[in-house]
Amino acid sequence: NAGVTQTPKFQVLKTGQSMTLQCAQDMNHNSMYWYRQDPGMGLRLIYYSASEGTTDKGEVPNGYNVSRLNKREFSLRLESAAPSQTSVYFCASSEPDTQYFGPGTRLTVL
Amino acid sequence: EDQVTQSPEALRLQEGESSSLNCSYTVSGLRGLFWYRQDPGKGPEFLFTLYSAGEEKEKERLKATLTKKESFLHITAPKPEDSATYLCAVSGSGTYKYIFGTGTRLKVLA
C-alpha cells in the first residue's frame, strides 16, 4: 500500500517551459487535491477533484491545468512556467475528512 | 471570506514543558476543523478532525479542543520527537475544500 505517490521529487525549469506533475493514490478515494506550499503562505489549494470526471478551481488556479485521468490519477500541468510558480507542490487524496498527502515535488523555475 | 490564523508562528519548549497552540478561524458554517503535523521535507500527516464546539480529541501527548471561534492543540509533557510544524485547516458546510493556516513551528529541546 503506497498511499499517495508523486513524481518527480525535484524539477528545475526555465521560464516558459511546460511540465506535468503526476499524482497517484491506491486507497480508492474519490477526492483528490493539488496544493502549493510557500514560506509564510501555508498550503494553498490550486485545484481539486471531488470525483472521477470532475475538477474545480481552488484558491490559486491561474497558470495551472489539471486532469483527473481516472480514479487513481490526478495530474497538474504548468503550460508556461513562471518564476512565481517556484514552490513545493503537494497532492492529496481524501476519504471524508481525512486527507492523505504525498511527499511533494520541489519545483524551481529560473 | 474563510480564514484561518495560527499562533504563535514559532514556539520553543523544553522537554516536559506543556503548552498550547492556537487556531482562530472564520468560516461560513463549519463542517470540520482539522489538525495536521508536518515534518521538514515531508507532506502533512493527519492528526484530528473536530466537528462541533465542545468536542475534544486526544492522541498520546496531544489534545485538540474546539470552540465556536478557535481551536487549541494542547501538548502535554512534550518530547523532542514532537518537534514539527502543526497545521490547522477548516472546511465550510457544503464543500470539501480546505483552507489551511500558515502553521506553528514547534521545537522541543532535550
Short mmCIF file of C-alpha atoms in Angstrom, two decimals:
data_model
loop_
_atom_site.label_atom_id
_atom_site.label_comp_id
_atom_site.label_asym_id
_atom_site.label_seq_id
_atom_site.Cartn_x
_atom_site.Cartn_y
_atom_site.Cartn_z
CA ASN A 1 0.00 0.00 0.00
CA ALA A 2 1.97 3.01 -1.27
CA GLY A 3 -0.64 5.66 -0.32
CA VAL A 4 -0.13 8.81 -2.39
CA THR A 5 2.83 8.94 -4.77
CA GLN A 6 4.13 11.96 -6.67
CA THR A 7 6.64 12.29 -9.48
CA PRO A 8 9.08 13.85 -9.91
CA LYS A 9 10.52 14.68 -6.46
CA PHE A 10 12.57 17.61 -7.79
CA GLN A 11 12.44 19.62 -11.01
CA VAL A 12 14.17 22.71 -12.38
CA LEU A 13 12.54 24.52 -15.30
CA LYS A 14 13.36 27.59 -17.33
CA THR A 15 10.76 30.31 -17.71
CA GLY A 16 8.29 29.37 -20.43
CA GLN A 17 8.87 25.62 -20.28
CA SER A 18 5.99 23.26 -19.62
CA MET A 19 5.72 20.20 -17.41
CA THR A 20 3.25 17.84 -15.82
CA LEU A 21 3.33 16.76 -12.17
CA GLN A 22 1.95 13.28 -11.66
CA CYS A 23 0.00 12.01 -8.67
CA ALA A 24 -1.48 8.59 -7.97
CA GLN A 25 -3.28 7.06 -4.99
CA ASP A 26 -4.08 3.44 -4.22
CA MET A 27 -6.65 4.00 -1.44
CA ASN A 28 -9.73 4.10 -3.70
CA HIS A 29 -10.53 7.67 -2.64
CA ASN A 30 -12.96 9.75 -4.65
CA SER A 31 -11.49 13.16 -3.86
CA MET A 32 -8.04 14.40 -4.87
CA TYR A 33 -6.31 17.77 -4.42
CA TRP A 34 -3.33 19.81 -5.58
CA TYR A 35 -1.76 22.34 -3.20
CA ARG A 36 1.27 24.58 -3.30
CA GLN A 37 3.23 25.49 -0.19
CA ASP A 38 5.31 28.65 0.02
CA PRO A 39 7.18 30.07 3.03
CA GLY A 40 4.86 32.22 5.14
CA MET A 41 1.84 31.41 2.95
CA GLY A 42 0.86 27.97 4.13
CA LEU A 43 -0.82 25.40 1.93
CA ARG A 44 -2.97 26.91 -0.80
CA LEU A 45 -5.42 24.90 -2.87
CA ILE A 46 -4.81 25.03 -6.64
CA TYR A 47 -7.43 22.59 -7.95
CA TYR A 48 -9.41 19.72 -6.59
CA SER A 49 -11.46 16.83 -7.94
CA ALA A 50 -14.41 15.63 -5.89
CA SER A 51 -14.80 12.54 -8.04
CA GLU A 52 -13.59 10.97 -11.26
CA GLY A 53 -14.50 13.20 -14.18
CA THR A 54 -14.92 16.43 -12.19
CA THR A 55 -12.48 19.21 -11.37
CA ASP A 56 -12.90 22.59 -9.65
CA LYS A 57 -10.72 25.63 -9.10
CA GLY A 58 -9.26 26.35 -5.72
CA GLU A 59 -7.71 29.49 -4.32
CA VAL A 60 -4.81 29.91 -6.79
CA PRO A 61 -5.65 28.21 -10.14
CA ASN A 62 -4.11 30.72 -12.57
CA GLY A 63 -1.28 29.26 -14.67
CA TYR A 64 -2.27 25.66 -13.98
CA ASN A 65 -4.44 22.97 -15.54
CA VAL A 66 -5.43 19.60 -14.17
CA SER A 67 -6.62 16.25 -15.47
CA ARG A 68 -8.38 13.58 -13.44
CA LEU A 69 -7.29 10.71 -15.66
CA ASN A 70 -9.13 8.03 -13.68
CA LYS A 71 -9.98 7.38 -10.04
CA ARG A 72 -6.31 6.81 -9.15
CA GLU A 73 -4.54 9.59 -11.01
CA PHE A 74 -4.71 13.39 -10.88
CA SER A 75 -2.12 15.39 -12.81
CA LEU A 76 -1.16 19.07 -12.63
CA ARG A 77 0.19 20.84 -15.72
CA LEU A 78 2.13 24.06 -16.00
CA GLU A 79 1.81 25.20 -19.61
CA SER A 80 4.32 28.08 -19.46
CA ALA A 81 6.23 28.12 -16.21
CA ALA A 82 6.96 31.39 -14.43
CA PRO A 83 9.35 32.14 -11.53
CA SER A 84 6.28 32.82 -9.34
CA GLN A 85 5.45 29.13 -9.65
CA THR A 86 8.59 28.14 -7.78
CA SER A 87 7.16 26.21 -4.84
CA VAL A 88 6.65 22.83 -3.24
CA TYR A 89 3.63 21.05 -4.69
CA PHE A 90 1.63 18.51 -2.72
CA CYS A 91 -1.01 16.14 -3.96
CA ALA A 92 -3.56 14.70 -1.54
CA SER A 93 -6.40 12.24 -1.65
CA SER A 94 -9.24 12.18 0.81
CA GLU A 95 -11.76 9.94 2.38
CA PRO A 96 -14.35 12.09 4.16
CA ASP A 97 -12.48 14.44 6.49
CA THR A 98 -9.06 12.83 6.35
CA GLN A 99 -6.57 13.96 3.73
CA TYR A 100 -3.54 11.86 2.89
CA PHE A 101 -0.65 13.80 1.38
CA GLY A 102 2.10 12.73 -0.97
CA PRO A 103 5.78 13.51 -0.34
CA GLY A 104 5.76 16.62 -2.53
CA THR A 105 7.51 17.92 -5.65
CA ARG A 106 10.02 20.72 -5.20
CA LEU A 107 9.86 22.89 -8.33
CA THR A 108 12.24 25.71 -9.19
CA VAL A 109 11.56 27.97 -12.18
CA LEU A 110 14.55 30.02 -13.30
CA GLU B 1 -14.12 35.03 3.31
CA ASP B 2 -12.99 31.86 5.07
CA GLN B 3 -9.80 32.40 7.03
CA VAL B 4 -7.51 30.54 9.44
CA THR B 5 -4.93 32.22 11.68
CA GLN B 6 -2.47 30.25 13.77
CA SER B 7 -0.40 31.49 16.69
CA PRO B 8 2.33 31.61 17.66
CA GLU B 9 4.32 31.32 14.44
CA ALA B 10 7.10 29.53 16.31
CA LEU B 11 7.44 28.03 19.77
CA ARG B 12 10.42 26.62 21.62
CA LEU B 13 9.77 24.40 24.63
CA GLN B 14 11.92 22.46 27.00
CA GLU B 15 11.20 18.74 27.13
CA GLY B 16 8.32 18.24 29.56
CA GLU B 17 7.13 21.87 29.35
CA SER B 18 3.43 21.77 28.38
CA SER B 19 1.89 24.44 26.14
CA SER B 20 -0.92 25.16 23.69
CA LEU B 21 -1.11 26.17 20.04
CA ASN B 22 -3.98 28.35 18.83
CA CYS B 23 -6.04 28.24 15.64
CA SER B 24 -8.60 31.02 15.11
CA TYR B 25 -11.00 30.66 12.23
CA THR B 26 -13.80 32.35 10.36
CA VAL B 27 -15.89 30.21 8.07
CA SER B 28 -19.43 30.31 6.79
CA GLY B 29 -20.79 27.24 8.52
CA LEU B 30 -18.09 24.99 9.91
CA ARG B 31 -18.19 21.49 8.53
CA GLY B 32 -14.96 20.44 10.24
CA LEU B 33 -11.67 21.66 11.73
CA PHE B 34 -8.55 19.61 11.10
CA TRP B 35 -5.09 19.37 12.64
CA TYR B 36 -2.06 18.07 10.76
CA ARG B 37 1.59 17.57 11.64
CA GLN B 38 4.30 18.28 9.06
CA ASP B 39 7.94 17.20 9.38
CA PRO B 40 10.60 19.01 7.32
CA GLY B 41 10.68 17.87 3.70
CA LYS B 42 7.53 15.75 4.05
CA GLY B 43 3.83 16.04 3.38
CA PRO B 44 1.39 16.83 6.20
CA GLU B 45 0.13 13.94 8.31
CA PHE B 46 -3.41 13.87 9.66
CA LEU B 47 -3.92 14.18 13.43
CA PHE B 48 -7.53 15.11 14.31
CA THR B 49 -10.90 16.18 12.99
CA LEU B 50 -13.28 18.21 15.19
CA TYR B 51 -16.86 18.91 14.14
CA SER B 52 -18.64 20.89 16.84
CA ALA B 53 -17.93 23.27 19.72
CA GLY B 54 -17.05 21.43 22.90
CA GLU B 55 -15.59 18.43 21.10
CA GLU B 56 -12.19 17.12 22.20
CA LYS B 57 -9.85 14.52 20.68
CA GLU B 58 -6.68 13.02 22.18
CA LYS B 59 -3.70 11.15 20.83
CA GLU B 60 -0.70 10.39 23.01
CA ARG B 61 0.58 13.78 24.29
CA LEU B 62 -1.74 15.82 22.05
CA LYS B 63 -5.26 17.00 22.77
CA ALA B 64 -7.34 19.13 20.41
CA THR B 65 -10.31 21.21 21.53
CA LEU B 66 -12.83 23.31 19.63
CA THR B 67 -14.94 26.39 20.38
CA LYS B 68 -17.11 28.41 18.01
CA LYS B 69 -14.21 30.69 17.08
CA GLU B 70 -10.99 28.79 17.76
CA SER B 71 -9.26 25.51 18.37
CA PHE B 72 -6.39 24.66 20.66
CA LEU B 73 -3.81 21.93 20.32
CA HIS B 74 -2.55 21.17 23.81
CA ILE B 75 0.81 19.43 24.10
CA THR B 76 1.41 17.76 27.45
CA ALA B 77 4.97 16.94 28.56
CA PRO B 78 6.37 17.20 25.02
CA LYS B 79 9.37 15.22 23.81
CA PRO B 80 11.93 16.20 21.16
CA GLU B 81 10.17 13.93 18.66
CA ASP B 82 7.12 16.21 18.87
CA SER B 83 9.15 18.89 17.07
CA ALA B 84 7.35 19.66 13.79
CA THR B 85 5.10 22.23 12.16
CA TYR B 86 1.47 21.89 13.21
CA LEU B 87 -1.13 22.95 10.65
CA CYS B 88 -4.78 23.79 11.21
CA ALA B 89 -7.40 23.72 8.45
CA VAL B 90 -11.14 24.31 8.14
CA SER B 91 -13.80 23.24 5.70
CA GLY B 92 -17.13 25.03 5.36
CA SER B 93 -20.55 23.48 5.03
CA GLY B 94 -21.42 22.20 1.58
CA THR B 95 -17.83 21.97 0.43
CA TYR B 96 -14.88 19.61 0.63
CA LYS B 97 -12.35 22.39 0.04
CA TYR B 98 -9.91 23.05 2.86
CA ILE B 99 -8.41 26.36 4.00
CA PHE B 100 -5.09 25.99 5.82
CA GLY B 101 -3.36 28.27 8.29
CA THR B 102 0.34 29.04 7.99
CA GLY B 103 1.24 26.73 10.86
CA THR B 104 3.12 26.81 14.16
CA ARG B 105 6.74 25.60 14.11
CA LEU B 106 7.34 23.74 17.36
CA LYS B 107 10.83 22.93 18.62
CA VAL B 108 11.18 20.79 21.75
CA LEU B 109 14.62 20.87 23.34
CA ALA B 110 16.05 17.92 25.25
#
